[in-house]
PDB file of C-alpha atoms in Angstrom:
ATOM      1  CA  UNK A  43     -17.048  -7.481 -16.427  1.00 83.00           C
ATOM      2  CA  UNK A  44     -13.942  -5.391 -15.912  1.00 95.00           C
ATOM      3  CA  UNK A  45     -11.479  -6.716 -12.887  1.00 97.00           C
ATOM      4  CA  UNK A  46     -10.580  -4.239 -10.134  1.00 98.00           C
ATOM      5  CA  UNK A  47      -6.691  -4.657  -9.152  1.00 98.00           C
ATOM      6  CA  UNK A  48      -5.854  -3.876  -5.603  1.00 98.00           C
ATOM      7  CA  UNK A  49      -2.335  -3.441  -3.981  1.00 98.00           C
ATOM      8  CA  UNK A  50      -0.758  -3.097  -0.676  1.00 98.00           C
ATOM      9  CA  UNK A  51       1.944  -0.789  -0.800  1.00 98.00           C
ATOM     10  CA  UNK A  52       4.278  -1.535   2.283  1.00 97.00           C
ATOM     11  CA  UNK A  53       6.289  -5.155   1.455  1.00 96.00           C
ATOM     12  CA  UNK A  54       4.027  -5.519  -1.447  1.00 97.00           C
ATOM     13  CA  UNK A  55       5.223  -3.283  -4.213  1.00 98.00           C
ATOM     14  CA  UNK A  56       8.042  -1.561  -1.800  1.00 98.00           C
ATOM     15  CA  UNK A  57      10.171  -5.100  -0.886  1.00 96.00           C
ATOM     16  CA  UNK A  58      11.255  -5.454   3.076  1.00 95.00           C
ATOM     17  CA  UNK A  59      10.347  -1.626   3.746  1.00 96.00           C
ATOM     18  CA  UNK A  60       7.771   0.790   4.073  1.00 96.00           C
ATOM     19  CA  UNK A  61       6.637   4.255   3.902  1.00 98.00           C
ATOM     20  CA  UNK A  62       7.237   5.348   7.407  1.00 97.00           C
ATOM     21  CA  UNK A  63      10.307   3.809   7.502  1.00 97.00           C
ATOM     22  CA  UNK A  64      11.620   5.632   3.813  1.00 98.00           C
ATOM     23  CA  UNK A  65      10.550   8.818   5.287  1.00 98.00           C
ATOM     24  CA  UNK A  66      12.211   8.228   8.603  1.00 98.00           C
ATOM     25  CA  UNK A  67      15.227   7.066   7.003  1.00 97.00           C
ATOM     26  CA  UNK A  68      15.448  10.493   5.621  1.00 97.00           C
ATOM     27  CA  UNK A  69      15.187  12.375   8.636  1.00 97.00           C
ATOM     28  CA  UNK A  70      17.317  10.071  10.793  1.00 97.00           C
ATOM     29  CA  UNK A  71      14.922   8.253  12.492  1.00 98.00           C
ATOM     30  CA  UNK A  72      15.339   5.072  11.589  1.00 97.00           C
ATOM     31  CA  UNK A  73      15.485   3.479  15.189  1.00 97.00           C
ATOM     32  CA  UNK A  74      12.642   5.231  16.156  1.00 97.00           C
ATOM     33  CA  UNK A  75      10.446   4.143  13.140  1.00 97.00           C
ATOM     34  CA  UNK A  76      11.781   0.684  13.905  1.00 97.00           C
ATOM     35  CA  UNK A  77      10.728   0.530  17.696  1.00 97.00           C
ATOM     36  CA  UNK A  78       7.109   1.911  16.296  1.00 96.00           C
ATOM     37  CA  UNK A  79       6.964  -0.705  13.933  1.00 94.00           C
ATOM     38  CA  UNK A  80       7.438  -3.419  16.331  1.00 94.00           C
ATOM     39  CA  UNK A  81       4.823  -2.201  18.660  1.00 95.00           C
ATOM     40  CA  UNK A  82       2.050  -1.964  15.473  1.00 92.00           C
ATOM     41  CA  UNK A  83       3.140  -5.472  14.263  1.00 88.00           C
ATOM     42  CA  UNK A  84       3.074  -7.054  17.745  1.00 90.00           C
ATOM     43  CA  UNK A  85      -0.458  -5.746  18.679  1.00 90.00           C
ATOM     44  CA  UNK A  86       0.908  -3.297  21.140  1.00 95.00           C
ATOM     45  CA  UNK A  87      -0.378  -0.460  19.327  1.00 94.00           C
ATOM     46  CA  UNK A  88      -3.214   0.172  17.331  1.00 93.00           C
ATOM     47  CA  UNK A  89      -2.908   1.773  14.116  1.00 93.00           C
ATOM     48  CA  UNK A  90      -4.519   5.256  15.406  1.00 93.00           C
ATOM     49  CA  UNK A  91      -1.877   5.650  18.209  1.00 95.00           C
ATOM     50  CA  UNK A  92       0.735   4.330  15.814  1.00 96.00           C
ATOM     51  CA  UNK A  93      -0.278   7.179  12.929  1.00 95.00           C
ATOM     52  CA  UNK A  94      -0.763  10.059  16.161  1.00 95.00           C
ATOM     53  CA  UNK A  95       3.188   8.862  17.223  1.00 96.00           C
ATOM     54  CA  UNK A  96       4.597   9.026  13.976  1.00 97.00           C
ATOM     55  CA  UNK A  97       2.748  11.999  13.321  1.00 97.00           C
ATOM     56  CA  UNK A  98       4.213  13.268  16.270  1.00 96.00           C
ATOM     57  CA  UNK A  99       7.735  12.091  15.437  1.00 97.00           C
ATOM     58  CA  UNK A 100       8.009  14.141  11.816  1.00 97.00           C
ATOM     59  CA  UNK A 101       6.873  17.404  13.067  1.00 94.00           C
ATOM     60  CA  UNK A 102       9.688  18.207  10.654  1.00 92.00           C
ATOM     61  CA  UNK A 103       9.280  16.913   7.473  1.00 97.00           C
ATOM     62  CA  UNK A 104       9.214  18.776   4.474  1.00 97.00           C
ATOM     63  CA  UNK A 105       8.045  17.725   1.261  1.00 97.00           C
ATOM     64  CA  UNK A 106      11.472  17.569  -0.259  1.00 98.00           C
ATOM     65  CA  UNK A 107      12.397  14.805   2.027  1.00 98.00           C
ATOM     66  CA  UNK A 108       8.747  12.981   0.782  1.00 98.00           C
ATOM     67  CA  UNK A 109       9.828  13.331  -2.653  1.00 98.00           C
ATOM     68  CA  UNK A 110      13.296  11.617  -2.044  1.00 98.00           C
ATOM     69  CA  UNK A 111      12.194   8.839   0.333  1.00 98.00           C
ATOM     70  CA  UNK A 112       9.688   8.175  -2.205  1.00 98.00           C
ATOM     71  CA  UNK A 113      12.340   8.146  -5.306  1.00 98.00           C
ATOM     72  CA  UNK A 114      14.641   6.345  -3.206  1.00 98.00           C
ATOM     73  CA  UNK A 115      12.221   3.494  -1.775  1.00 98.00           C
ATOM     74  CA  UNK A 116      13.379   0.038  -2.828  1.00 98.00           C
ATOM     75  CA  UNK A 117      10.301  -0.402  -5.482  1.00 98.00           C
ATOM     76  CA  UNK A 118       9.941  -3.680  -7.089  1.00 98.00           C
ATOM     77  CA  UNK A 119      10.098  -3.274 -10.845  1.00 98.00           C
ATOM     78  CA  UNK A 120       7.065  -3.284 -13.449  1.00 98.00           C
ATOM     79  CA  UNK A 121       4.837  -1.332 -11.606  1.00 98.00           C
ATOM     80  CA  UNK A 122       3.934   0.356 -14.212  1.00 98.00           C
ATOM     81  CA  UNK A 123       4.618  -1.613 -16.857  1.00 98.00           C
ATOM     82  CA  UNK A 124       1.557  -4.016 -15.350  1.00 98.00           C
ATOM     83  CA  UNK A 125      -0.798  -0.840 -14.653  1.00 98.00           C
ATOM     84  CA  UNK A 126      -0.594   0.541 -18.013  1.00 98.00           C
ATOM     85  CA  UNK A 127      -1.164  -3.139 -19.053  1.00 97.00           C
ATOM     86  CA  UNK A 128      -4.272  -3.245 -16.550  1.00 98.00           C
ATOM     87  CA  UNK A 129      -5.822  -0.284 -17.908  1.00 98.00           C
ATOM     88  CA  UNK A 130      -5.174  -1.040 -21.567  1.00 97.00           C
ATOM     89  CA  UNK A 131      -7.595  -4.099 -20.799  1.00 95.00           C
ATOM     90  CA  UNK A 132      -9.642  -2.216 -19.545  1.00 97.00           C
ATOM     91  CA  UNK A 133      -9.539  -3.057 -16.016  1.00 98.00           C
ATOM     92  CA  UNK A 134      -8.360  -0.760 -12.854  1.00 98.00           C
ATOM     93  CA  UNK A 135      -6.108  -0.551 -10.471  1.00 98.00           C
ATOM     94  CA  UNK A 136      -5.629   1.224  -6.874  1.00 98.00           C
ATOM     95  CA  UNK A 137      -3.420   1.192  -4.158  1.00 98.00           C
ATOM     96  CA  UNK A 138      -5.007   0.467  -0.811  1.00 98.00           C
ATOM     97  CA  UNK A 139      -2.320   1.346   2.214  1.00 97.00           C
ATOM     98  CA  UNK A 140      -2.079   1.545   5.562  1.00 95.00           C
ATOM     99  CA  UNK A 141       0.622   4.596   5.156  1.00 96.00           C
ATOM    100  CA  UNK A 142       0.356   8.198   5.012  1.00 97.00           C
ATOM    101  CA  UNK A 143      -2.002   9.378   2.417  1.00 97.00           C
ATOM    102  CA  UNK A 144       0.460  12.090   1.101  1.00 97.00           C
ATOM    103  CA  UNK A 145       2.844   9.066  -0.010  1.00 98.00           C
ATOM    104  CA  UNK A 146       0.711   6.650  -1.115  1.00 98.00           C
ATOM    105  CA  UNK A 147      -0.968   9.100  -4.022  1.00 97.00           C
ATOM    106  CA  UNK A 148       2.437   9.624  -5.364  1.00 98.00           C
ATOM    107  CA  UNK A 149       1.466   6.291  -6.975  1.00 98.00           C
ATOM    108  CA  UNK A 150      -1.236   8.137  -9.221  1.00 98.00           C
ATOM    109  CA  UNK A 151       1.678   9.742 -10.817  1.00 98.00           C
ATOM    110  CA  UNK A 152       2.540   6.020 -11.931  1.00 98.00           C
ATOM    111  CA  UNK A 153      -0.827   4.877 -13.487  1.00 98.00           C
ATOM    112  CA  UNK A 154      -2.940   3.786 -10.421  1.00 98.00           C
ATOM    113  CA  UNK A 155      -6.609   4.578 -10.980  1.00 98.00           C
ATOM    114  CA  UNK A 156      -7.049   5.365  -7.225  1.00 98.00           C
ATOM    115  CA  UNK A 157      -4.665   5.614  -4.572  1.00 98.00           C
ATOM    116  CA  UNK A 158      -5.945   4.906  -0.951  1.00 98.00           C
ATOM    117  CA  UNK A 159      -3.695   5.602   2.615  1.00 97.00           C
ATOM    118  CA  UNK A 160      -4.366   6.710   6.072  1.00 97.00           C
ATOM    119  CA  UNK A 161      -5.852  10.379   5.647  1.00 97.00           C
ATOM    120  CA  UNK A 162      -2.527  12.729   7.029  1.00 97.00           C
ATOM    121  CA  UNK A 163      -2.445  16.398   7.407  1.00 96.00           C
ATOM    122  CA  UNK A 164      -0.488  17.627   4.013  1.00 94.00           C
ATOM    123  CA  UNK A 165       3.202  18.357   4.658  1.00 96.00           C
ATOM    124  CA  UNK A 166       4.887  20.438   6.228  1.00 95.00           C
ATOM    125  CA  UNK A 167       2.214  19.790   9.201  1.00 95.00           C
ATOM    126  CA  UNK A 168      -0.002  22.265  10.435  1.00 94.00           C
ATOM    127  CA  UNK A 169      -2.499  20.478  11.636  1.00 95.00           C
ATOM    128  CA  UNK A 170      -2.388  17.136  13.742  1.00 95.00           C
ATOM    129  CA  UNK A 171      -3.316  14.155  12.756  1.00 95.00           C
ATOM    130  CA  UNK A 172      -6.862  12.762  13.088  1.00 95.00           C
ATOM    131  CA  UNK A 173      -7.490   9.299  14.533  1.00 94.00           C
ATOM    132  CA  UNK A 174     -10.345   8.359  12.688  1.00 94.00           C
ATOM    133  CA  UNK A 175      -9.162   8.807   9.536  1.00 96.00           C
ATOM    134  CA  UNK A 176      -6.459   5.870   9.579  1.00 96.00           C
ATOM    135  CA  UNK A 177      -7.013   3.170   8.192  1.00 95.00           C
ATOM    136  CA  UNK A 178      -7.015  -0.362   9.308  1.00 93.00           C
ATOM    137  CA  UNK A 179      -6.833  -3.757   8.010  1.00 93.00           C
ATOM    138  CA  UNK A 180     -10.559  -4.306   7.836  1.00 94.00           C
ATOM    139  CA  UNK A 181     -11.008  -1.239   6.402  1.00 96.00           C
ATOM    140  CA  UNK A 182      -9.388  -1.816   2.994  1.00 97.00           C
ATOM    141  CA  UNK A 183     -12.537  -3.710   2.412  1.00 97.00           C
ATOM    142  CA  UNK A 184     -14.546  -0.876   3.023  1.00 97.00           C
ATOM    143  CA  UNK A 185     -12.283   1.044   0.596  1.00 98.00           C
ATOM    144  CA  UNK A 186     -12.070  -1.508  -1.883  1.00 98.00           C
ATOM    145  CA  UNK A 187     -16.290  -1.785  -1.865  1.00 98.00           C
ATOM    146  CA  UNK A 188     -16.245   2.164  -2.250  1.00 98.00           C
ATOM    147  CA  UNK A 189     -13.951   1.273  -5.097  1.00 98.00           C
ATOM    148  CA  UNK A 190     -16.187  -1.289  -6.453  1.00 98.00           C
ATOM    149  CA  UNK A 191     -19.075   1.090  -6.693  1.00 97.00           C
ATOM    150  CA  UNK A 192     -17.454   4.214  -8.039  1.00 97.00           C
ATOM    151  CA  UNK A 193     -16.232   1.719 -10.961  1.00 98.00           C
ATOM    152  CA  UNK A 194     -18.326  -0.553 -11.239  1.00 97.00           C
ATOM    153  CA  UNK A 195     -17.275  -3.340 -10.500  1.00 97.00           C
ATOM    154  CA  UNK A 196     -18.505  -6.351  -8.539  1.00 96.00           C
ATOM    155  CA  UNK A 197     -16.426  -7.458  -5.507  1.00 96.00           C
ATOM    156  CA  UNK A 198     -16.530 -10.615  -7.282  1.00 96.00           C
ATOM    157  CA  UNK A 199     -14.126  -9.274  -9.860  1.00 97.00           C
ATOM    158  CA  UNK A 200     -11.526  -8.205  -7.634  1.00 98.00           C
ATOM    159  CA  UNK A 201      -7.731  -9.113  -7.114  1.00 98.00           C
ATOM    160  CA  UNK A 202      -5.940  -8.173  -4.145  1.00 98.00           C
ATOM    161  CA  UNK A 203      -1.747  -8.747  -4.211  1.00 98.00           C
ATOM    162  CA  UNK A 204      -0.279  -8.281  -0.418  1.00 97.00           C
ATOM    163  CA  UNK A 205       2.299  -9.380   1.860  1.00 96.00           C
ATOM    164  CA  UNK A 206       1.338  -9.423   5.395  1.00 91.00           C
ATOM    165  CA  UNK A 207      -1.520 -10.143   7.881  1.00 90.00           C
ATOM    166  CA  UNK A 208      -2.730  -6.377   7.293  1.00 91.00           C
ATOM    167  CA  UNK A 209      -3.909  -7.597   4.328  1.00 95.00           C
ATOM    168  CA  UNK A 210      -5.456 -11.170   5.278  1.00 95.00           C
ATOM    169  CA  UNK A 211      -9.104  -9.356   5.574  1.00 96.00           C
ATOM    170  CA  UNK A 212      -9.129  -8.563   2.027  1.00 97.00           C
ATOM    171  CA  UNK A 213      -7.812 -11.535   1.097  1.00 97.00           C
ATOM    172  CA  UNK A 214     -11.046 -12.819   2.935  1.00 96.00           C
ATOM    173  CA  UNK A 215     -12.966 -10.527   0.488  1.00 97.00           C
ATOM    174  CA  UNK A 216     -11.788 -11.324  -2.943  1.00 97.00           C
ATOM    175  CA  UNK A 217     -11.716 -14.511  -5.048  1.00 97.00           C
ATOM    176  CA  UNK A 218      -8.117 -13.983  -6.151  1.00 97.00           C
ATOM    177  CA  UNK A 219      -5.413 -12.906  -4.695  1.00 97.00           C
ATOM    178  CA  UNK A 220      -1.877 -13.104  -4.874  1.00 97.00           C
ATOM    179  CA  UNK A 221       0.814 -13.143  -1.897  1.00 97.00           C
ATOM    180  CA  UNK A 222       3.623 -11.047  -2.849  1.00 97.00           C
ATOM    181  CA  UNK A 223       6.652 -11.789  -0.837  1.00 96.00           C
ATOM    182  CA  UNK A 224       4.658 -12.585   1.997  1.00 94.00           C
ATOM    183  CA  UNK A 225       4.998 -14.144   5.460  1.00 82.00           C
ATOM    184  CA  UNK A 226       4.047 -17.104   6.402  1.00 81.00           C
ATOM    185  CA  UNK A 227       0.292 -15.706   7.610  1.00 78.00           C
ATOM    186  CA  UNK A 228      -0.694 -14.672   4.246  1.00 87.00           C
ATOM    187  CA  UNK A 229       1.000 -16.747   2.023  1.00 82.00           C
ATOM    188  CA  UNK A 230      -1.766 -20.062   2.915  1.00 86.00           C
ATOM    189  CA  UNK A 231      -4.349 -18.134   2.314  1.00 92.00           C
ATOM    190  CA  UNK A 232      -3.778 -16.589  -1.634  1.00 96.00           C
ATOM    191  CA  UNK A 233      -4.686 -18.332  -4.696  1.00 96.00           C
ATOM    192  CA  UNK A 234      -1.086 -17.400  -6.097  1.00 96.00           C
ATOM    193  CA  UNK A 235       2.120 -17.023  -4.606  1.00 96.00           C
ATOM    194  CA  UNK A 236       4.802 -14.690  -5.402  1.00 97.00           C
ATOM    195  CA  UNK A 237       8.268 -14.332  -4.596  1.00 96.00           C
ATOM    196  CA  UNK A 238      10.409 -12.358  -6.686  1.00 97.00           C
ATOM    197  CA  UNK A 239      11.527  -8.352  -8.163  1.00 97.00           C
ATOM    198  CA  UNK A 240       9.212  -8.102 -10.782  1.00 98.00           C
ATOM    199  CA  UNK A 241       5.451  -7.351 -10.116  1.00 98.00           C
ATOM    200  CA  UNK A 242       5.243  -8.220 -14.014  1.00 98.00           C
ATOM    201  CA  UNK A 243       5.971 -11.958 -12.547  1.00 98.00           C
ATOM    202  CA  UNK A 244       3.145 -11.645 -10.105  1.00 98.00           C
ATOM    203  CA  UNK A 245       0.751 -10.448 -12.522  1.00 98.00           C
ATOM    204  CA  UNK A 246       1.063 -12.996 -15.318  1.00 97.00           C
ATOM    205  CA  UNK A 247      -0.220 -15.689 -12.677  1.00 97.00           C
ATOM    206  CA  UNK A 248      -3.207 -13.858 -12.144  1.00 96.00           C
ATOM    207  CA  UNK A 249      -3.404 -13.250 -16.416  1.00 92.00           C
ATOM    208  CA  UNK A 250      -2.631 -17.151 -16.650  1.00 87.00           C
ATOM    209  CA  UNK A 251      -5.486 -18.448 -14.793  1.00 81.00           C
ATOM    210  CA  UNK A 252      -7.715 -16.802 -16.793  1.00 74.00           C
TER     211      UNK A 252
END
């Protein structure tokens, strides 16, 4: 049976940054990303409130600015390299994220078979933001079983690569997985660890086992 490939974006295949903190970077807000940041990772704020603030904070983004925080994100290299791989064995590969959904499916561009973020208004923003379409960590396993059925695939087949503890539920859910320059919450829990530049690296465990 074909194996589905799942990755978190933020510290995972983007080393020590994120999304929201890319596109802040490029409008400036870079202390105020960080202050929102510490407030999601310390439990103060929920992921809703988080996306509603940050929402709130790039009333002014245009897509320009998308495009260059995405080009000039610190990506770790292969990406591609192991998705073209993934698909020429005819496996898949998607991109579950907690970020904005207008960043993370830039990564179909690259070869991802689905790409899977908090659901954002489109840029510039016209709209706001709706609560109840971000995502949080339990909910990648409801994407990734969506995933599952639309390819069929068995959540038995599954991979998931991530860094952090927004990632330890699907760790729960998968066989393998693979830690990815993780902290010290997710890293006891994978069946591989990875700590490196090359996502090329972190994949070959995964082909090595078999």
């Amino acid at each position: 049976m074909a194996r589905l490939h799942l990755f978190d974006l933020d510290g995972t295949l983007m080393r020590g940054s994120a999304a929201p903190v890319e596109v802040s970077r490029q409008l400036g807000l870079l202390n105020e990303i960080g202050e929102l940041e510490r407030e999601l990772s310390t439990g103060v704020i929920e992921p809703a409130e988080y996306a509603v603030r940050v929402h709130a904070l790039w009333a002014g983004l245009t897509e320009a600015q998308v495009a260059s925080a995405f080009e000039a994100a610190p990506w770790i290299t292969g990406i591609q390299d192991v998705w073209r791989e993934i698909r020429e064995q005819g496996d898949y590969c998607a991109v579950i994220s907690l970020s904005p959904s207008f960043f993370v499916r830039r990564l179909l561009a690259w070869g991802a078979h689905a790409a899977h973020g908090s659901i954002f208004p489109d840029v510039p923003f016209v709209r706001p933001v709706d609560p109840a379409g971000i995502l949080s960590p339990a909910a990648k396993v409801a994407v990734m079983n969506r995933l599952c059925a639309e390819f069929g695939v068995s959540p038995r087949s599954c991979v998931a690569y991530g860094d952090s503890m927004s990632d330890v539920d699907l760790f729960a859910a998968v066989p393998v997985s693979v830690a990815v320059n993780a902290d010290h919450h997710l890293a006891g829990l994978a069946t591989h660890v990875y700590t490196g530049d090359d996502l090329r690296e972190a994949y070959a465990l995964v082909r090595a086992a078999g």
